[in-house]
Amino acid sequence: MKNTILSLFALAAVVSSCGSDNNNDSGNNPSNDNYLPLTVDNYWKYEVSSDNAVVGTDSLYIEKDTTINANVYKKFAANYLATELPFGFFTGIMNGNSLRKSGSKLLLTGTTGLSLSAELPVDVDIVDLPVFDSAASTGTEKKKKNDSFSQTISGFPVTVTYNLTATQGETLASYTIPGGESYSNVKSVVLKLNLGVAASIEIFPGVPPTSIPVLQPQDVVVSTVYFANNIGMIYASTNVAYELEDFSSFGITLPIPQTFSQIQTEKLIAHQVE
């Protein structure tokens, strides 16, 4: 199930970058905060749990400087030279991609791979996607994106529609991670992804294909991510749930589970930053 969860979050990150971003780059007005310290060799280690059971540990570190379109970024890597994908969504999104600070915003650039199933591989480039803004006030909707794309799954053309919202969460003088340490000067971001999928199926020969809902529009991802000043990402709590339509009576087996529900958490257990 790990790849399914990572894919949904990768999708959330990618769709928010489609089309014009209008992020109003504020690089000429630098911010004094440091909610994700960007120094080469900085690293963070997270305990990842699903439904209250520990499933593994992820390491995230800044590998090197890299220049893209005349801007200097920090390139991130996860789990050092390990070949296994990260367990957590945050490390999964950051892995192999590059980040720079512009004013109060953290801007992500790179390539995100989607894999809702083995039948649906998609790679999408993202450029300066704002993943965090320390200057935004609580309740500010930083990003809202409605769009769709088409793909073929198990021989059937499908259309995926989505509605992504990213909203600035709480600003907390102090925050205690569940079962962990307390941190001061903490800000959060809430990400919500509503997703719908419809397949184009030819029910009778010679009759134009009919659009059949596979996934009725529903919130499949709701995630709250916490950042502490001068430390970085300290905790993430993510709810992933969906329910597909039942086509078993038609002899059709879908390439991903019909229902899925999981709560994933990522808890900082060690870090070294400058």
GROMACS .gro file of C-alpha atoms in nm:
model
  274
    1MET     CA    1   0.000   0.000   0.000
    2LYS     CA    2   0.300   0.230   0.044
    3ASN     CA    3   0.327   0.305  -0.328
    4THR     CA    4  -0.045   0.386  -0.347
    5ILE     CA    5  -0.013   0.640  -0.067
    6LEU     CA    6   0.300   0.797  -0.214
    7SER     CA    7   0.133   0.818  -0.553
    8LEU     CA    8  -0.167   1.005  -0.417
    9PHE     CA    9   0.056   1.259  -0.248
   10ALA     CA   10   0.276   1.294  -0.552
   11LEU     CA   11  -0.040   1.359  -0.751
   12ALA     CA   12  -0.139   1.628  -0.504
   13ALA     CA   13   0.197   1.800  -0.545
   14VAL     CA   14   0.196   1.775  -0.921
   15VAL     CA   15  -0.153   1.895  -0.998
   16SER     CA   16  -0.101   2.209  -0.796
   17SER     CA   17   0.184   2.301  -1.030
   18CYS     CA   18  -0.010   2.261  -1.353
   19GLY     CA   19  -0.091   2.583  -1.538
   20SER     CA   20   0.021   2.927  -1.422
   21ASP     CA   21   0.137   2.945  -1.062
   22ASN     CA   22   0.128   3.319  -0.992
   23ASN     CA   23   0.343   3.267  -0.683
   24ASN     CA   24   0.462   3.630  -0.684
   25ASP     CA   25   0.827   3.549  -0.621
   26SER     CA   26   0.939   3.767  -0.331
   27GLY     CA   27   1.311   3.698  -0.350
   28ASN     CA   28   1.389   4.068  -0.322
   29ASN     CA   29   1.222   4.075   0.022
   30PRO     CA   30   1.402   3.799   0.215
   31SER     CA   31   1.241   3.657   0.527
   32ASN     CA   32   1.434   3.605   0.851
   33ASP     CA   33   1.252   3.283   0.939
   34ASN     CA   34   1.404   2.944   0.863
   35TYR     CA   35   1.134   2.676   0.869
   36LEU     CA   36   1.346   2.441   0.656
   37PRO     CA   37   1.720   2.517   0.698
   38LEU     CA   38   1.882   2.483   0.355
   39THR     CA   39   2.247   2.392   0.412
   40VAL     CA   40   2.421   2.106   0.232
   41ASP     CA   41   2.453   1.795   0.455
   42ASN     CA   42   2.160   1.894   0.679
   43TYR     CA   43   1.953   1.584   0.752
   44TRP     CA   44   1.633   1.473   0.921
   45LYS     CA   45   1.525   1.124   1.032
   46TYR     CA   46   1.159   1.026   1.063
   47GLU     CA   47   0.970   0.735   1.220
   48VAL     CA   48   0.686   0.648   0.984
   49SER     CA   49   0.372   0.477   1.115
   50SER     CA   50   0.052   0.357   0.950
   51ASP     CA   51  -0.258   0.309   1.165
   52ASN     CA   52  -0.042   0.338   1.481
   53ALA     CA   53   0.202   0.065   1.372
   54VAL     CA   54   0.562   0.159   1.286
   55VAL     CA   55   0.637   0.061   0.926
   56GLY     CA   56   0.988   0.201   0.886
   57THR     CA   57   1.232   0.489   0.914
   58ASP     CA   58   1.312   0.751   0.651
   59SER     CA   59   1.616   0.975   0.627
   60LEU     CA   60   1.607   1.299   0.430
   61TYR     CA   61   1.917   1.504   0.359
   62ILE     CA   62   2.043   1.788   0.142
   63GLU     CA   63   2.282   1.637  -0.106
   64LYS     CA   64   2.427   1.936  -0.292
   65ASP     CA   65   2.374   2.273  -0.457
   66THR     CA   66   2.232   2.273  -0.807
   67THR     CA   67   2.162   2.556  -1.051
   68ILE     CA   68   1.836   2.558  -1.249
   69ASN     CA   69   1.741   2.848  -1.476
   70ALA     CA   70   2.006   3.068  -1.310
   71ASN     CA   71   1.863   3.002  -0.962
   72VAL     CA   72   2.057   2.807  -0.697
   73TYR     CA   73   1.862   2.526  -0.530
   74LYS     CA   74   1.936   2.260  -0.270
   75LYS     CA   75   1.892   1.906  -0.401
   76PHE     CA   76   1.732   1.659  -0.157
   77ALA     CA   77   1.778   1.283  -0.134
   78ALA     CA   78   1.609   1.021   0.082
   79ASN     CA   79   1.757   0.717   0.256
   80TYR     CA   80   2.104   0.783   0.118
   81LEU     CA   81   2.188   0.510  -0.135
   82ALA     CA   82   1.893   0.285  -0.047
   83THR     CA   83   1.701   0.160  -0.349
   84GLU     CA   84   1.365   0.131  -0.168
   85LEU     CA   85   1.121   0.419  -0.197
   86PRO     CA   86   1.069   0.626   0.119
   87PHE     CA   87   0.781   0.518   0.342
   88GLY     CA   88   0.655   0.871   0.409
   89PHE     CA   89   0.484   1.109   0.168
   90PHE     CA   90   0.696   1.413   0.263
   91THR     CA   91   1.029   1.237   0.207
   92GLY     CA   92   0.880   1.078  -0.105
   93ILE     CA   93   0.796   1.414  -0.258
   94MET     CA   94   1.130   1.572  -0.164
   95ASN     CA   95   1.343   1.278  -0.279
   96GLY     CA   96   1.549   1.373  -0.586
   97ASN     CA   97   1.395   1.718  -0.617
   98SER     CA   98   1.535   2.065  -0.550
   99LEU     CA   99   1.422   2.347  -0.322
  100ARG     CA  100   1.504   2.715  -0.289
  101LYS     CA  101   1.386   2.990  -0.057
  102SER     CA  102   1.231   3.303  -0.204
  103GLY     CA  103   1.117   3.554   0.054
  104SER     CA  104   0.886   3.366   0.290
  105LYS     CA  105   0.822   3.083   0.042
  106LEU     CA  106   0.989   2.750  -0.019
  107LEU     CA  107   0.978   2.667  -0.392
  108LEU     CA  108   1.012   2.310  -0.522
  109THR     CA  109   1.143   2.216  -0.868
  110GLY     CA  110   1.193   1.871  -1.018
  111THR     CA  111   1.009   1.571  -1.158
  112THR     CA  112   0.737   1.384  -0.974
  113GLY     CA  113   0.645   1.031  -1.078
  114LEU     CA  114   0.284   0.918  -1.046
  115SER     CA  115   0.186   0.555  -1.014
  116LEU     CA  116  -0.172   0.505  -0.905
  117SER     CA  117  -0.105   0.155  -1.032
  118ALA     CA  118   0.142  -0.021  -1.260
  119GLU     CA  119  -0.102   0.057  -1.539
  120LEU     CA  120  -0.078   0.433  -1.487
  121PRO     CA  121   0.281   0.564  -1.500
  122VAL     CA  122   0.309   0.942  -1.546
  123ASP     CA  123   0.607   1.174  -1.500
  124VAL     CA  124   0.538   1.546  -1.466
  125ASP     CA  125   0.787   1.830  -1.435
  126ILE     CA  126   0.722   2.091  -1.166
  127VAL     CA  127   0.882   2.435  -1.150
  128ASP     CA  128   0.892   2.654  -0.838
  129LEU     CA  129   0.590   2.496  -0.671
  130PRO     CA  130   0.528   2.684  -0.340
  131VAL     CA  131   0.517   2.410  -0.074
  132PHE     CA  132   0.531   2.643   0.227
  133ASP     CA  133   0.480   3.014   0.301
  134SER     CA  134   0.565   3.133   0.653
  135ALA     CA  135   0.407   3.475   0.590
  136ALA     CA  136   0.058   3.344   0.511
  137SER     CA  137  -0.204   3.388   0.783
  138THR     CA  138  -0.410   3.103   0.926
  139GLY     CA  139  -0.693   3.000   0.694
  140THR     CA  140  -0.534   3.150   0.384
  141GLU     CA  141  -0.598   2.928   0.084
  142LYS     CA  142  -0.258   2.929  -0.081
  143LYS     CA  143  -0.353   2.713  -0.377
  144LYS     CA  144  -0.669   2.589  -0.544
  145LYS     CA  145  -0.656   2.398  -0.868
  146ASN     CA  146  -0.933   2.230  -1.067
  147ASP     CA  147  -0.838   2.034  -1.378
  148SER     CA  148  -0.841   1.694  -1.546
  149PHE     CA  149  -0.623   1.464  -1.754
  150SER     CA  150  -0.676   1.145  -1.956
  151GLN     CA  151  -0.492   0.815  -1.938
  152THR     CA  152  -0.545   0.448  -2.027
  153ILE     CA  153  -0.585   0.189  -1.750
  154SER     CA  154  -0.616  -0.183  -1.831
  155GLY     CA  155  -0.712  -0.092  -2.188
  156PHE     CA  156  -0.987   0.155  -2.088
  157PRO     CA  157  -0.956   0.531  -2.151
  158VAL     CA  158  -1.015   0.715  -1.824
  159THR     CA  159  -1.053   1.079  -1.727
  160VAL     CA  160  -0.922   1.194  -1.389
  161THR     CA  161  -1.064   1.514  -1.240
  162TYR     CA  162  -0.923   1.677  -0.931
  163ASN     CA  163  -0.964   1.968  -0.692
  164LEU     CA  164  -0.660   2.053  -0.483
  165THR     CA  165  -0.656   2.303  -0.199
  166ALA     CA  166  -0.361   2.399   0.019
  167THR     CA  167  -0.450   2.608   0.322
  168GLN     CA  168  -0.226   2.771   0.580
  169GLY     CA  169  -0.283   2.601   0.914
  170GLU     CA  170  -0.216   2.704   1.271
  171THR     CA  171   0.068   2.918   1.402
  172LEU     CA  172   0.167   2.777   1.740
  173ALA     CA  173   0.399   2.917   2.004
  174SER     CA  174   0.471   2.555   2.099
  175TYR     CA  175   0.366   2.213   1.972
  176THR     CA  176   0.420   1.867   2.121
  177ILE     CA  177   0.444   1.583   1.873
  178PRO     CA  178   0.216   1.292   1.975
  179GLY     CA  179   0.444   1.060   2.168
  180GLY     CA  180   0.741   1.287   2.100
  181GLU     CA  181   0.917   1.611   2.182
  182SER     CA  182   0.793   1.969   2.212
  183TYR     CA  183   0.896   2.243   1.969
  184SER     CA  184   0.853   2.620   1.969
  185ASN     CA  185   0.750   2.855   1.687
  186VAL     CA  186   0.560   2.603   1.473
  187LYS     CA  187   0.350   2.655   1.159
  188SER     CA  188   0.136   2.404   0.972
  189VAL     CA  189  -0.003   2.354   0.622
  190VAL     CA  190  -0.320   2.158   0.538
  191LEU     CA  191  -0.341   1.984   0.201
  192LYS     CA  192  -0.665   1.835   0.065
  193LEU     CA  193  -0.710   1.645  -0.261
  194ASN     CA  194  -1.055   1.566  -0.403
  195LEU     CA  195  -1.034   1.312  -0.684
  196GLY     CA  196  -1.276   1.159  -0.936
  197VAL     CA  197  -1.219   0.899  -1.211
  198ALA     CA  198  -1.448   0.802  -1.500
  199ALA     CA  199  -1.386   0.532  -1.765
  200SER     CA  200  -1.500   0.541  -2.126
  201ILE     CA  201  -1.650   0.199  -2.200
  202GLU     CA  202  -1.812   0.062  -2.518
  203ILE     CA  203  -2.109  -0.130  -2.378
  204PHE     CA  204  -2.255  -0.235  -2.716
  205PRO     CA  205  -2.061  -0.275  -3.043
  206GLY     CA  206  -2.111   0.018  -3.275
  207VAL     CA  207  -2.254   0.239  -3.001
  208PRO     CA  208  -2.043   0.538  -2.885
  209PRO     CA  209  -1.857   0.469  -2.557
  210THR     CA  210  -2.031   0.562  -2.232
  211SER     CA  211  -1.860   0.746  -1.946
  212ILE     CA  212  -1.888   0.529  -1.635
  213PRO     CA  213  -1.780   0.662  -1.290
  214VAL     CA  214  -1.503   0.450  -1.138
  215LEU     CA  215  -1.429   0.679  -0.845
  216GLN     CA  216  -1.701   0.924  -0.748
  217PRO     CA  217  -1.548   1.265  -0.655
  218GLN     CA  218  -1.431   1.241  -0.293
  219ASP     CA  219  -1.158   1.367  -0.061
  220VAL     CA  220  -0.890   1.100  -0.090
  221VAL     CA  221  -0.608   1.284   0.088
  222VAL     CA  222  -0.614   1.522   0.384
  223SER     CA  223  -0.272   1.598   0.532
  224THR     CA  224  -0.144   1.836   0.799
  225VAL     CA  225   0.229   1.906   0.795
  226TYR     CA  226   0.408   2.088   1.080
  227PHE     CA  227   0.731   2.292   1.047
  228ALA     CA  228   0.938   2.430   1.336
  229ASN     CA  229   1.152   2.739   1.288
  230ASN     CA  230   1.525   2.663   1.258
  231ILE     CA  231   1.455   2.288   1.247
  232GLY     CA  232   1.234   2.189   0.952
  233MET     CA  233   0.947   1.944   0.908
  234ILE     CA  234   0.879   1.787   1.249
  235TYR     CA  235   0.551   1.599   1.205
  236ALA     CA  236   0.296   1.506   0.940
  237SER     CA  237  -0.042   1.339   0.986
  238THR     CA  238  -0.210   1.212   0.673
  239ASN     CA  239  -0.550   1.053   0.612
  240VAL     CA  240  -0.582   0.857   0.288
  241ALA     CA  241  -0.917   0.699   0.199
  242TYR     CA  242  -1.116   0.615  -0.112
  243GLU     CA  243  -1.393   0.383  -0.232
  244LEU     CA  244  -1.418   0.276  -0.596
  245GLU     CA  245  -1.737   0.166  -0.767
  246ASP     CA  246  -1.800  -0.212  -0.762
  247PHE     CA  247  -1.774  -0.369  -1.108
  248SER     CA  248  -1.736  -0.730  -0.994
  249SER     CA  249  -2.083  -0.823  -1.128
  250PHE     CA  250  -1.958  -0.724  -1.475
  251GLY     CA  251  -1.647  -0.939  -1.445
  252ILE     CA  252  -1.419  -0.634  -1.433
  253THR     CA  253  -1.128  -0.628  -1.188
  254LEU     CA  254  -0.975  -0.287  -1.125
  255PRO     CA  255  -0.592  -0.258  -1.099
  256ILE     CA  256  -0.602  -0.098  -0.751
  257PRO     CA  257  -0.793  -0.204  -0.436
  258GLN     CA  258  -1.163  -0.117  -0.440
  259THR     CA  259  -1.147   0.043  -0.094
  260PHE     CA  260  -0.860   0.182   0.108
  261SER     CA  261  -0.828   0.371   0.436
  262GLN     CA  262  -0.514   0.457   0.629
  263ILE     CA  263  -0.373   0.715   0.868
  264GLN     CA  264  -0.002   0.776   0.824
  265THR     CA  265   0.224   0.978   1.052
  266GLU     CA  266   0.584   1.094   1.015
  267LYS     CA  267   0.759   1.190   1.340
  268LEU     CA  268   1.100   1.358   1.360
  269ILE     CA  269   1.334   1.146   1.575
  270ALA     CA  270   1.674   1.296   1.488
  271HIS     CA  271   1.816   1.587   1.292
  272GLN     CA  272   2.129   1.788   1.225
  273VAL     CA  273   2.091   2.135   1.074
  274GLU     CA  274   2.298   2.448   1.032
   0.00000   0.00000   0.00000
